[in-house]
XYZ file of C-alpha atoms in Angstrom:
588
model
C 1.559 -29.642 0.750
C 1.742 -33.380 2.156
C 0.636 -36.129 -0.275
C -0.843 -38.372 2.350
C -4.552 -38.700 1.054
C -7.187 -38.809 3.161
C -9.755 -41.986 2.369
C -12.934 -39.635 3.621
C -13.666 -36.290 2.090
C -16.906 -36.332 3.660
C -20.181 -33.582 2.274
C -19.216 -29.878 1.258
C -21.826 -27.640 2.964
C -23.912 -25.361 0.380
C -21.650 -22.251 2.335
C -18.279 -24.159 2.409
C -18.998 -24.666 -1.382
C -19.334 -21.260 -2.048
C -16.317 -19.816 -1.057
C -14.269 -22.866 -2.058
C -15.522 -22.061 -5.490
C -14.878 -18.775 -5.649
C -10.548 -19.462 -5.431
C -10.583 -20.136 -9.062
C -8.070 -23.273 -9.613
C -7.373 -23.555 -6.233
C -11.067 -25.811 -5.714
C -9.691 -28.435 -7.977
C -7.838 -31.539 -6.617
C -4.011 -30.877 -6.293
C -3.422 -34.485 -7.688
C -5.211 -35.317 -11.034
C -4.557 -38.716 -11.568
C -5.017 -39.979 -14.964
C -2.783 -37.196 -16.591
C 0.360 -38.635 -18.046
C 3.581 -37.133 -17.104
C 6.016 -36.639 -19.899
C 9.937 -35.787 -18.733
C 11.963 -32.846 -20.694
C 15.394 -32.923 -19.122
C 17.809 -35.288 -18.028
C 19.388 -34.190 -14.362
C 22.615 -34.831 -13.686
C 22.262 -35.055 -9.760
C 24.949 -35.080 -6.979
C 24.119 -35.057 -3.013
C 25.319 -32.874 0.147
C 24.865 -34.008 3.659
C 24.363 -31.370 5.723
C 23.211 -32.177 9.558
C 19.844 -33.234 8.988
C 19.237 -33.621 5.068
C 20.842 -34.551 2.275
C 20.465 -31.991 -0.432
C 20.287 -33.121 -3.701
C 21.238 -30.658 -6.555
C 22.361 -30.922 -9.967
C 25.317 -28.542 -11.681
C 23.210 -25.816 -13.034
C 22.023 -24.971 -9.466
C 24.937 -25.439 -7.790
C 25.185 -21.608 -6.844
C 21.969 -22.251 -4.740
C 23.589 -24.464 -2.817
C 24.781 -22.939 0.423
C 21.461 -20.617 0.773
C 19.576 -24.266 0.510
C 21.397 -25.255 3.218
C 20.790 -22.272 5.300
C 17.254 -22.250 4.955
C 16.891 -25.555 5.509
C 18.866 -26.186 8.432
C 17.653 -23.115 10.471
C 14.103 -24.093 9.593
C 14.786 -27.262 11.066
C 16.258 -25.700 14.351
C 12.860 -23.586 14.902
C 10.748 -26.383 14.227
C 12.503 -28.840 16.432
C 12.083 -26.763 19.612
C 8.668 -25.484 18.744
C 7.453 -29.206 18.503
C 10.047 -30.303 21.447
C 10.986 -33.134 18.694
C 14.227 -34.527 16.988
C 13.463 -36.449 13.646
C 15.715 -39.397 14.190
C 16.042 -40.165 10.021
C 17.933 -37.774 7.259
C 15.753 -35.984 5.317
C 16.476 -35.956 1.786
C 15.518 -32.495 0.441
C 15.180 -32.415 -3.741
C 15.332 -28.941 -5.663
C 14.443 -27.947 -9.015
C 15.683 -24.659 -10.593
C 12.286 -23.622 -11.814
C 8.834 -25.045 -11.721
C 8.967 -26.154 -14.978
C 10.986 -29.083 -14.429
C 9.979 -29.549 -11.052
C 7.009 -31.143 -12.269
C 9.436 -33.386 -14.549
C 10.284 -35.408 -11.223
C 9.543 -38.966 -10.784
C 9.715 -39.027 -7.278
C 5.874 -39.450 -7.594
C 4.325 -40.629 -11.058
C 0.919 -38.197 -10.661
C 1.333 -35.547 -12.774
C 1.728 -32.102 -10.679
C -0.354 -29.205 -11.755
C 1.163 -25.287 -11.582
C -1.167 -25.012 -8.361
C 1.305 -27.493 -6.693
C 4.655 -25.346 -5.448
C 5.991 -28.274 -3.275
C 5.357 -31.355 -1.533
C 6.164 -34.283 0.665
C 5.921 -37.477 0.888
C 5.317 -39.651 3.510
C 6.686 -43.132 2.631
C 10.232 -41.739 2.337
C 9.619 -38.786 4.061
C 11.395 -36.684 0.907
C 11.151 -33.051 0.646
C 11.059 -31.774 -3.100
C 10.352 -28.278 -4.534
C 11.403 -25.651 -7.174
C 13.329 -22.837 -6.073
C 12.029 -19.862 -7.941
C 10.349 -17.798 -5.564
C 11.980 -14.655 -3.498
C 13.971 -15.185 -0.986
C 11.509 -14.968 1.923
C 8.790 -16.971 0.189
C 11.214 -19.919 -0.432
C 12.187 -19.864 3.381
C 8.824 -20.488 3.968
C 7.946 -22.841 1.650
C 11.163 -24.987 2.590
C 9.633 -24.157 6.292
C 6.105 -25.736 5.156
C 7.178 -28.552 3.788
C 9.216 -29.471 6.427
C 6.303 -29.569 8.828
C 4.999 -32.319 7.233
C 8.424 -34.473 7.615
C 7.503 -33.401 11.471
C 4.303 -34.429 11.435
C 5.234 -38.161 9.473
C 8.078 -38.526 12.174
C 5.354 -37.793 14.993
C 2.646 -39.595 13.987
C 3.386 -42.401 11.886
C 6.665 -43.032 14.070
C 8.267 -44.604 11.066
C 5.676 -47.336 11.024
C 5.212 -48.192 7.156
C 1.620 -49.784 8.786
C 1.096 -46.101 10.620
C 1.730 -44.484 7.317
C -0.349 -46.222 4.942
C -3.070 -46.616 7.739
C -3.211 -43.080 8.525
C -5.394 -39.994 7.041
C -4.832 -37.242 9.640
C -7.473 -34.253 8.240
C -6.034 -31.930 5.494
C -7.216 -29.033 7.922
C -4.791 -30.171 10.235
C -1.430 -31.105 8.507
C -1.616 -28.280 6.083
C -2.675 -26.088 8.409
C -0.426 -26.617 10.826
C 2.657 -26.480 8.439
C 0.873 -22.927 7.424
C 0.877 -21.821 10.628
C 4.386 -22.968 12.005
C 5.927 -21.659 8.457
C 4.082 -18.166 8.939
C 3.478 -18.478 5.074
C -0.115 -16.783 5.453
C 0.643 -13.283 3.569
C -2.533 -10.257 3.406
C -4.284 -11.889 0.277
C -4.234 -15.601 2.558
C -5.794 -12.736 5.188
C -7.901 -11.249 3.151
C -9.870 -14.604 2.163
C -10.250 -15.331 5.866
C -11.623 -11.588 6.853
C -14.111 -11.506 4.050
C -15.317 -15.043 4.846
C -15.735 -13.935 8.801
C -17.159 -10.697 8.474
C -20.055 -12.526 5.680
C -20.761 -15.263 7.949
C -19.279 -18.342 5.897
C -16.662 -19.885 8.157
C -17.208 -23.424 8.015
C -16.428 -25.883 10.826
C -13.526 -27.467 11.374
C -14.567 -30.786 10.069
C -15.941 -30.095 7.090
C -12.266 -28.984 6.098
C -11.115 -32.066 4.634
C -11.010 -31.256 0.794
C -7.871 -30.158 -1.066
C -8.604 -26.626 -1.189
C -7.294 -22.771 -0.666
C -9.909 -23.171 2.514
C -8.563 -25.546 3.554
C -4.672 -23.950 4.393
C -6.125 -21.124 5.217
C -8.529 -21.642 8.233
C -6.221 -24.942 9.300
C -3.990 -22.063 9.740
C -6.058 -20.075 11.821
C -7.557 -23.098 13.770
C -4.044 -23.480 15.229
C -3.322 -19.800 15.509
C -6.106 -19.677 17.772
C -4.833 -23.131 19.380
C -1.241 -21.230 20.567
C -2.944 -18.039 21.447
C -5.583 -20.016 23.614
C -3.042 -22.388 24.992
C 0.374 -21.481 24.140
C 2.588 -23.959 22.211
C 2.340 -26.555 25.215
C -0.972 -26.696 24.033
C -0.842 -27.116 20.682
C 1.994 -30.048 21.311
C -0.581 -31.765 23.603
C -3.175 -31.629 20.733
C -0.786 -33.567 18.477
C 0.771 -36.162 20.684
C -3.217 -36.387 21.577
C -4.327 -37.108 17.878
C -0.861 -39.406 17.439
C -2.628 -41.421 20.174
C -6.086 -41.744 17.815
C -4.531 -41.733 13.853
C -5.868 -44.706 13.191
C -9.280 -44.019 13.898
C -9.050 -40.224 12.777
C -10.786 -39.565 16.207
C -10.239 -36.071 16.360
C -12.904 -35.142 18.368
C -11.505 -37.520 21.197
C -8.131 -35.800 20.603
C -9.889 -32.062 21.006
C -11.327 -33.580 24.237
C -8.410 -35.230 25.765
C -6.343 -31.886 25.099
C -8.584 -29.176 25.579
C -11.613 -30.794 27.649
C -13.798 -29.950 24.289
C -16.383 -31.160 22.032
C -15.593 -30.958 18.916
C -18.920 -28.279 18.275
C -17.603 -26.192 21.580
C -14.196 -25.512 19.806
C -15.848 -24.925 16.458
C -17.890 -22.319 18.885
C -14.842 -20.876 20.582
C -12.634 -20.827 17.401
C -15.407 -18.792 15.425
C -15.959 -16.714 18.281
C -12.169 -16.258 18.435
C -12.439 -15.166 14.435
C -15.552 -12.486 14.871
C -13.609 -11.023 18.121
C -10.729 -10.403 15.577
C -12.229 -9.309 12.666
C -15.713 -7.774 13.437
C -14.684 -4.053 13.950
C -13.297 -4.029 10.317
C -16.888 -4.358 9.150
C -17.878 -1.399 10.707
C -14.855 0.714 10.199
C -14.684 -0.198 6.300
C -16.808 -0.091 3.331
C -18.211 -1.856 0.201
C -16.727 -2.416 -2.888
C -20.413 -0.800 -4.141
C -19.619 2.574 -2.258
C -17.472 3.195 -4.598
C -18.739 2.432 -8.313
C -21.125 -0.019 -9.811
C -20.443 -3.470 -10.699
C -19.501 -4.235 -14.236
C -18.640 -7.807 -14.041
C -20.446 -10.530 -16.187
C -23.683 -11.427 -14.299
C -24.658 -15.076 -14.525
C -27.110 -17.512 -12.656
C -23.855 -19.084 -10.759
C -23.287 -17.070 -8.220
C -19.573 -17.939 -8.053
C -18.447 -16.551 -10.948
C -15.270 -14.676 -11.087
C -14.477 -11.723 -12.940
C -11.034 -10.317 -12.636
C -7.743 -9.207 -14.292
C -9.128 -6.269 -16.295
C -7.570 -4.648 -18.992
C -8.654 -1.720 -20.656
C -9.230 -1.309 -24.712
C -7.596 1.817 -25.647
C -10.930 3.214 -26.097
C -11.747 2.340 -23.008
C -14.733 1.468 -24.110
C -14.424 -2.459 -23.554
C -12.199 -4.324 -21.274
C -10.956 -7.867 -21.321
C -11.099 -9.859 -18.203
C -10.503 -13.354 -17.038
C -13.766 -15.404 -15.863
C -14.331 -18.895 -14.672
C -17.716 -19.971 -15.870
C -16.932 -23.225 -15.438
C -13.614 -25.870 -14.731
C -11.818 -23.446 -17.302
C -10.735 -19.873 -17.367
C -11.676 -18.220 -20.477
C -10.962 -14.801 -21.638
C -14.028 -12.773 -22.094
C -14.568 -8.904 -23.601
C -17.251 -7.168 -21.767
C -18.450 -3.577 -22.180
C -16.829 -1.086 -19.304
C -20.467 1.015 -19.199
C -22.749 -1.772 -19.075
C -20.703 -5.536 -18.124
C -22.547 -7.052 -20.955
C -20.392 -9.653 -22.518
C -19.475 -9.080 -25.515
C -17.239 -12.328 -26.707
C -15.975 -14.952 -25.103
C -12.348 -15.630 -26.727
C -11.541 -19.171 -25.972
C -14.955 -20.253 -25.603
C -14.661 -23.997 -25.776
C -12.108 -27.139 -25.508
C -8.920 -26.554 -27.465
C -5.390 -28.810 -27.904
C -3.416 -25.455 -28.609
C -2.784 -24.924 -24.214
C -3.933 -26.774 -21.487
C -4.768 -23.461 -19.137
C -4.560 -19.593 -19.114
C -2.156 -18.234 -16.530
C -4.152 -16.534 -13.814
C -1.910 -15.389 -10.732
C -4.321 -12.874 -9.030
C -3.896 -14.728 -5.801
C 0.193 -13.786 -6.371
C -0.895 -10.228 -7.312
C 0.066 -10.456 -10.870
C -1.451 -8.775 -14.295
C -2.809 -11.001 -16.690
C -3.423 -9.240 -19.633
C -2.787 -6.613 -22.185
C -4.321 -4.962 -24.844
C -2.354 -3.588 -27.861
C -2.414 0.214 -28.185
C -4.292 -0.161 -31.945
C -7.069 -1.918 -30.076
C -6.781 -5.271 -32.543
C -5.298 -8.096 -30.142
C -5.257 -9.014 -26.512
C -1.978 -10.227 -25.093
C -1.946 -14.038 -22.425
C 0.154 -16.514 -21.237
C -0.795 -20.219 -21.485
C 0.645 -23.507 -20.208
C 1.618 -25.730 -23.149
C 3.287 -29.231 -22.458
C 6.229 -28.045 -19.914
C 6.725 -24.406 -20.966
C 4.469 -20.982 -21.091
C 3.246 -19.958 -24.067
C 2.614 -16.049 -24.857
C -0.465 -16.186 -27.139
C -1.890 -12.770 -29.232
C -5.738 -13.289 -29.788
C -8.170 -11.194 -31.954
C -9.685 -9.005 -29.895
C -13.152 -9.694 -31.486
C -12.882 -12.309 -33.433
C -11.142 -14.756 -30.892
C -9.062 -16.191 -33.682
C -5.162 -16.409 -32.896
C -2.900 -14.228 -34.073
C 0.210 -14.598 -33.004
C 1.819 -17.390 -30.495
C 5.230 -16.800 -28.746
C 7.515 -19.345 -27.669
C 11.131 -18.729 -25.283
C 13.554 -20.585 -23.489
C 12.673 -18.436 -20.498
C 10.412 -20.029 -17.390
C 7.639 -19.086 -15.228
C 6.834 -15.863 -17.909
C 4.091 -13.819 -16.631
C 1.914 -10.127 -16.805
C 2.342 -9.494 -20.350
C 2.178 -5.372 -21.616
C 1.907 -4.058 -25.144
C 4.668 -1.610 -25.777
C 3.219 1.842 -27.036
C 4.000 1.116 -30.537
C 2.605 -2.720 -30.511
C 5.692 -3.955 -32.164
C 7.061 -5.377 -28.172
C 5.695 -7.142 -25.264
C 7.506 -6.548 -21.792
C 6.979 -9.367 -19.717
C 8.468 -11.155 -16.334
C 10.637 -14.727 -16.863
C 12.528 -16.621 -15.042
C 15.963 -17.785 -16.802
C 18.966 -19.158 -14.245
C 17.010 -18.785 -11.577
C 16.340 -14.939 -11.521
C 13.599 -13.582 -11.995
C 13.766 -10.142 -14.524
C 11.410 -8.504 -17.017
C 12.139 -8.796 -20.372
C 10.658 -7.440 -23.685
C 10.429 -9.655 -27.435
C 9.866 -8.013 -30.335
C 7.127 -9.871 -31.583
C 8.651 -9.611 -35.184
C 12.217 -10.779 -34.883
C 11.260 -12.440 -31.579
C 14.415 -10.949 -30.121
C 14.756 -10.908 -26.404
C 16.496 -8.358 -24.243
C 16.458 -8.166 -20.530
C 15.275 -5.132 -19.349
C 16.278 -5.230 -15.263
C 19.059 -7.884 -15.109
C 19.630 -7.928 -11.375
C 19.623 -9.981 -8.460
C 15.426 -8.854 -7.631
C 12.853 -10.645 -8.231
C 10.490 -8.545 -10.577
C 7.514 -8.470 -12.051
C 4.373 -6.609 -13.363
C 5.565 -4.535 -15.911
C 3.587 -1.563 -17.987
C 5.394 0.950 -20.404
C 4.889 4.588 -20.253
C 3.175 6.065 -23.219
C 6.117 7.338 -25.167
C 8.243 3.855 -24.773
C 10.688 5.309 -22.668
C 10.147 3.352 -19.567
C 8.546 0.324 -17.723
C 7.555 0.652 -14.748
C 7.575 -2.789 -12.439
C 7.379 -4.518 -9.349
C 10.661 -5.302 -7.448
C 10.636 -7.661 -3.905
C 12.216 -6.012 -1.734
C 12.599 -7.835 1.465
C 9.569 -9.110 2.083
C 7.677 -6.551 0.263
C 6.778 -5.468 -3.474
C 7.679 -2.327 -4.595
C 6.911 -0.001 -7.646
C 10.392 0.970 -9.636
C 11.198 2.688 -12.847
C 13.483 1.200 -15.496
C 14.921 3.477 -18.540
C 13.925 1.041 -21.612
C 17.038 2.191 -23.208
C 19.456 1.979 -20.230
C 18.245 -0.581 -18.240
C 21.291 0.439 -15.522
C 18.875 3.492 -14.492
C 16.083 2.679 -12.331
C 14.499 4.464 -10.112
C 12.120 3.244 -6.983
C 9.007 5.345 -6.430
C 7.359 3.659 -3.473
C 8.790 2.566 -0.218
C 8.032 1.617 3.149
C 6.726 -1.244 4.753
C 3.667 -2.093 2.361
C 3.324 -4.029 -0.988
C 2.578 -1.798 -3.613
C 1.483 -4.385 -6.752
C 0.237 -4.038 -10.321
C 1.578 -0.250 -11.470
C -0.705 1.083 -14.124
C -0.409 4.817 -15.507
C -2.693 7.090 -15.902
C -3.838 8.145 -19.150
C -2.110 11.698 -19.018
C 0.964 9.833 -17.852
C 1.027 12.035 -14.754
C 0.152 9.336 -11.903
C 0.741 5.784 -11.334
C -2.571 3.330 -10.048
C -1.458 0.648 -7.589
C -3.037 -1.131 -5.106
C -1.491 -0.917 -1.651
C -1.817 -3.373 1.501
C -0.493 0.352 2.869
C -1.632 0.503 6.135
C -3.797 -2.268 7.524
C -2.546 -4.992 5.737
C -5.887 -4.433 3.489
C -5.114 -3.839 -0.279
C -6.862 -1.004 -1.532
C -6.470 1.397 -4.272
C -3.517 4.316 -4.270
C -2.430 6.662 -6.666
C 1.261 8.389 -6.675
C 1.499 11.960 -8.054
C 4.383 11.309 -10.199
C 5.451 15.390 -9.487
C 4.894 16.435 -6.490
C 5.243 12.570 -4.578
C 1.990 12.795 -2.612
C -0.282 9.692 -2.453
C -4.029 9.262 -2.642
C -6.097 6.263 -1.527
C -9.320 5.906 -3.082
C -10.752 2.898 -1.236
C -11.320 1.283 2.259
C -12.390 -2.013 1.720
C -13.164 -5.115 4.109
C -12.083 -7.442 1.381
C -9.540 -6.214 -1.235
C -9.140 -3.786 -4.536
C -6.713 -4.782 -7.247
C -5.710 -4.118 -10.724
C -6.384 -0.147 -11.037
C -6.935 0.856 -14.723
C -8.355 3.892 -15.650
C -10.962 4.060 -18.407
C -11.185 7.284 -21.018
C -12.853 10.233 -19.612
C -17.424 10.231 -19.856
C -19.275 13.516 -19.630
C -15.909 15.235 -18.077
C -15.681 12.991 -15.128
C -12.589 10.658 -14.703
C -13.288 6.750 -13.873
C -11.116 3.530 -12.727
C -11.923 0.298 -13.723
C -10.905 -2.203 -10.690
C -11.314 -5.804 -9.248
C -11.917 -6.388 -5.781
C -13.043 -9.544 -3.440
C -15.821 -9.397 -1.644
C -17.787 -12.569 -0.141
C -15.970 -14.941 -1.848
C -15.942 -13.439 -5.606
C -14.029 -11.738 -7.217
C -16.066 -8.608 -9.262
C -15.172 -5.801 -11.572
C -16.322 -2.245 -10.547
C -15.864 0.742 -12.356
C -15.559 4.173 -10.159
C -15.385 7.868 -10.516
C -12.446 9.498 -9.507
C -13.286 11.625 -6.997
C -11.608 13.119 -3.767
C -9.300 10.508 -2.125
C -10.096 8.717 0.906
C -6.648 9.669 2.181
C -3.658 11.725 0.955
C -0.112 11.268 2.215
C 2.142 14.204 1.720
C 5.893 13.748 -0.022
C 7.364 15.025 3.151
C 5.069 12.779 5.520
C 6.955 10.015 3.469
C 10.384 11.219 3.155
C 9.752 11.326 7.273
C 8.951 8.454 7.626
């Protein structure tokens, strides 16, 4: 993200509102000033010029070093010719091991919420970031960031009065440094098809708030810019706005390089959106074609109800909710969505926010196997907490503090003594388990992968997980005894997120982008190989749980997004959609 402000955020329409609310954290401000920053660590920093930047690192990242510069300088050498323009300054580029201490730096004073991964900043045109994402995400995020150093050197010209006089639209710098980063993965997608196909795009102007919205259709505005008139085109359209900054005129600069008003390229670009993503509406189906809704009902209608998981009973289920500017953790009942209790009801000093990473296509939460506590994680001060709440009481139980970073998707070992988690420590990402008496910690992957979303199998023996693999996740098995045997169990070009087992331990729920880029739910016959898809959905299906068996029949308790919500459905299991034979995949 840049950190040039614009002065005018101008009216959210009633639609634009909507949707925007329905991206849980990502509708509030990315800068909340008035929140003090407090620095952990003292960083011992030491610089490397490389052609265009100088790096700055400190020891404990050293290692990082030479990839940093890789990524940095062949970003730099696509960007350059795609924008025919040579940024006449060194960059400085700043980079934090983990997130954590990321948001120690004083390069700006504002304190920088976990919604933040990166920014830059105009007046000194510095890049800084942490580095604890895969591989391919961190090339793009180095790539994104970057665009905005492009778009400082373009438009402001290294004019400090061009800089602080200056509010280019948020639509357009972030989505341009979307688009030219190609950071826009199938759950980006997926907000932009369901918003299409249900008739809430807004225009183009009205896309000047700090929001998820906001990246996303700035990206597409621009996509459809290069596919309309190639990169020429899109070039014109900023040397054209460079020419109006100061007055923000971009309907003049839409006219001068495309010979529209500002309404006919709202019209075009829309029309451009329906062409693409009409025919999915009638080739897929509802969410409700599948099971009924069993989501808390409210007078909002933006409330969000997702990250199920399942009492052992499987009579109630515990899901995340955003009634209002928090999340709170809420029990419901799995027949009827009534609410049962609302956990965290209510201000409290012990975090500042429950970790929700749907939007990364993470588990939340876990229920122990007695059915007595429910399993989080929680930002406290500069670290994630793991916090063990009374299941109907709401009281605390238990809270869980480790030197490890970024710690996510908790799961209850069978026996409820250990928690399996992912954490970053070093700068790799593994899953781990603490016994939650002795609080002794034992890495159950150690590799070079980037893990996550783990879930044992009844009897202890294994954790199941996701590993990135390129640019994809995949589902792998890990022996919790010898963590040197793991297995992989899905492959191919798809991402196959949030494993769950089935409650004979015979399959494994997932949900699978697998093979239209649209996530939907899969199960894999842990025997014989084959896999079943359950759902064809316009929006997306996540989090597959299944519930304990009602008058014979088999059901799955699962989140999907549709118009701008997420909701929690519960569905029989009936004959798949789809069924992929072992040998159709070994063929493959």
């Amino acid at each position: 993200m840049n950190t040039n402000r614009s002065g005018s955020h101008g009216k959210r329409t009633r639609l634009l509102a909507l949707i925007a609310l329905g991206i849980l954290m990502a509708v509030q401000p990315a800068w909340p000033f008035g929140k003090n920053k407090i620095s952990y660590d003292r960083f011992d920093w030491h610089v490397y010029p490389s052609p265009h930047f100088d790096i700055y690192y400190y020891p404990e990242e050293e290692e990082f070093l030479k990839q940093m510069v890789s990524f940095a300088e062949s970003n730099y050498v696509a960007l350059s010719e795609t924008l025919d323009h040579e940024i006449k300054f060194r960059i400085p580029l700043i980079y934090y091991k983990t997130h954590g201490e990321f948001e120690q730096t004083n390069i700006i004073l504002q304190f920088i919420p976990q919604a933040v991964a990166a920014f830059a900043e105009p007046l000194r045109n510095r890049i800084v970031l942490p580095i604890d994402s895969p591989p391919d995400e961190l090339y793009k995020l180095i790539g994104h960031e970057l665009v905005h150093i492009f778009e400082y050197s373009i438009f402001f010209q290294e004019s400090l009065g061009r800089t602080l006089g200056g509010s280019p639209p948020l639509w357009l710098m972030e989505g341009l440094a979307s688009h030219l980063s190609h950071d826009q993965g199938n759950l980006d997608l997926m907000v932009i098809r369901d918003a299409v196909v249900n008739g809430l795009v807004p225009p183009i102007e009205e896309l000047n708030v700090l929001t998820f919205l906001t990246y996303r259709f700035g990206a597409a505005a621009f996509q459809f810019i290069e596919e309309e008139y190639g990169e020429e085109g899109l070039r014109n359209f900023l040397w054209e706005y460079r020419k109006v900054l100061v007055t923000n005129n971009i309907p003049k600069a839409l006219k001068e390089a495309f010979g529209l008003e500002i309404g006919e390229f709202n019209r075009k670009f829309q029309k451009s959106l329906r062409k693409k993503y009409l025919p999915i509406l009638l080739a897929k189906n509802e969410p409700e074609d599948y099971g009924k809704e069993i989501g808390l009902k409210a007078k909002k209608s933006n409330l969000q109800t997702f990250s199920p998981t399942i009492s052992p009973s499987g009579d109630l289920a515990a899901v995340l909710t955003v009634p209002g500017d928090e999340i709170d953790l809420v029990v419901i009942s799995t027949k009827t969505g009534e609410k049962i209790r609302n956990l965290t009801k209510g201000f409290t000093t012990d975090y500042e926010f429950i970790i929700a990473e749907i939007f990364q296509g993470k588990k939340d939460l876990s229920w122990s196997p007695e059915g007595d506590r429910i399993a989080f994680f929680a930002r406290k001060e500069n670290r994630r907490i793991l916090f063990i709440y009374d299941a109907l009481k709401g009281k605390e139980v238990q809270r869980v503090k480790l030197d490890i970073d970024q710690m996510a998707s908790p799961a209850f070992s069978p026996d409820g003594q250990r928690i399996a988690f992912s954490g970053n420590i070093g700068g790799r990402v593994d899953i781990f388990e603490v016994d939650l008496e002795s609080l002794e910690v034992r890495n159950l992957t150690d590799d070079e992968f980037y893990d996550g979303n783990p879930e044992w199998s009844s009897n202890g023996d294994s954790v199941l997980y996701n590993r990135r693999i390129g640019d994809y996740e995949k589902i792998f098995l890990v022996n919790a005894t010898d963590p040197t045997r793991k297995t992989q169990l899905t492959f191919g070009e798809s991402s196959d997120i949030q494993p769950s087992y089935s409650r004979d331990g015979k399959r494994v729920y997932y949900s699978s982008d697998l093979p239209d880029g649209i996530f939907n739910i899969f199960s894999l016959d842990l025997q014989s190989g084959d896999i079943e898809r359950y759902t064809d959905v316009i929006g997306g299906c996540f989090n597959p749980v299944e519930l304990s068996a009602h008058d014979g029949d088999r059901y799955l308790a699962f989140t999907s997004y549709s118009k701008g919500q997420f909701r929690l459905y519960r569905m029989p299991i009936m004959k798949p959609e789809l069924v992929i034979r072992a040998e159709e995949i070994e063929e493959t």
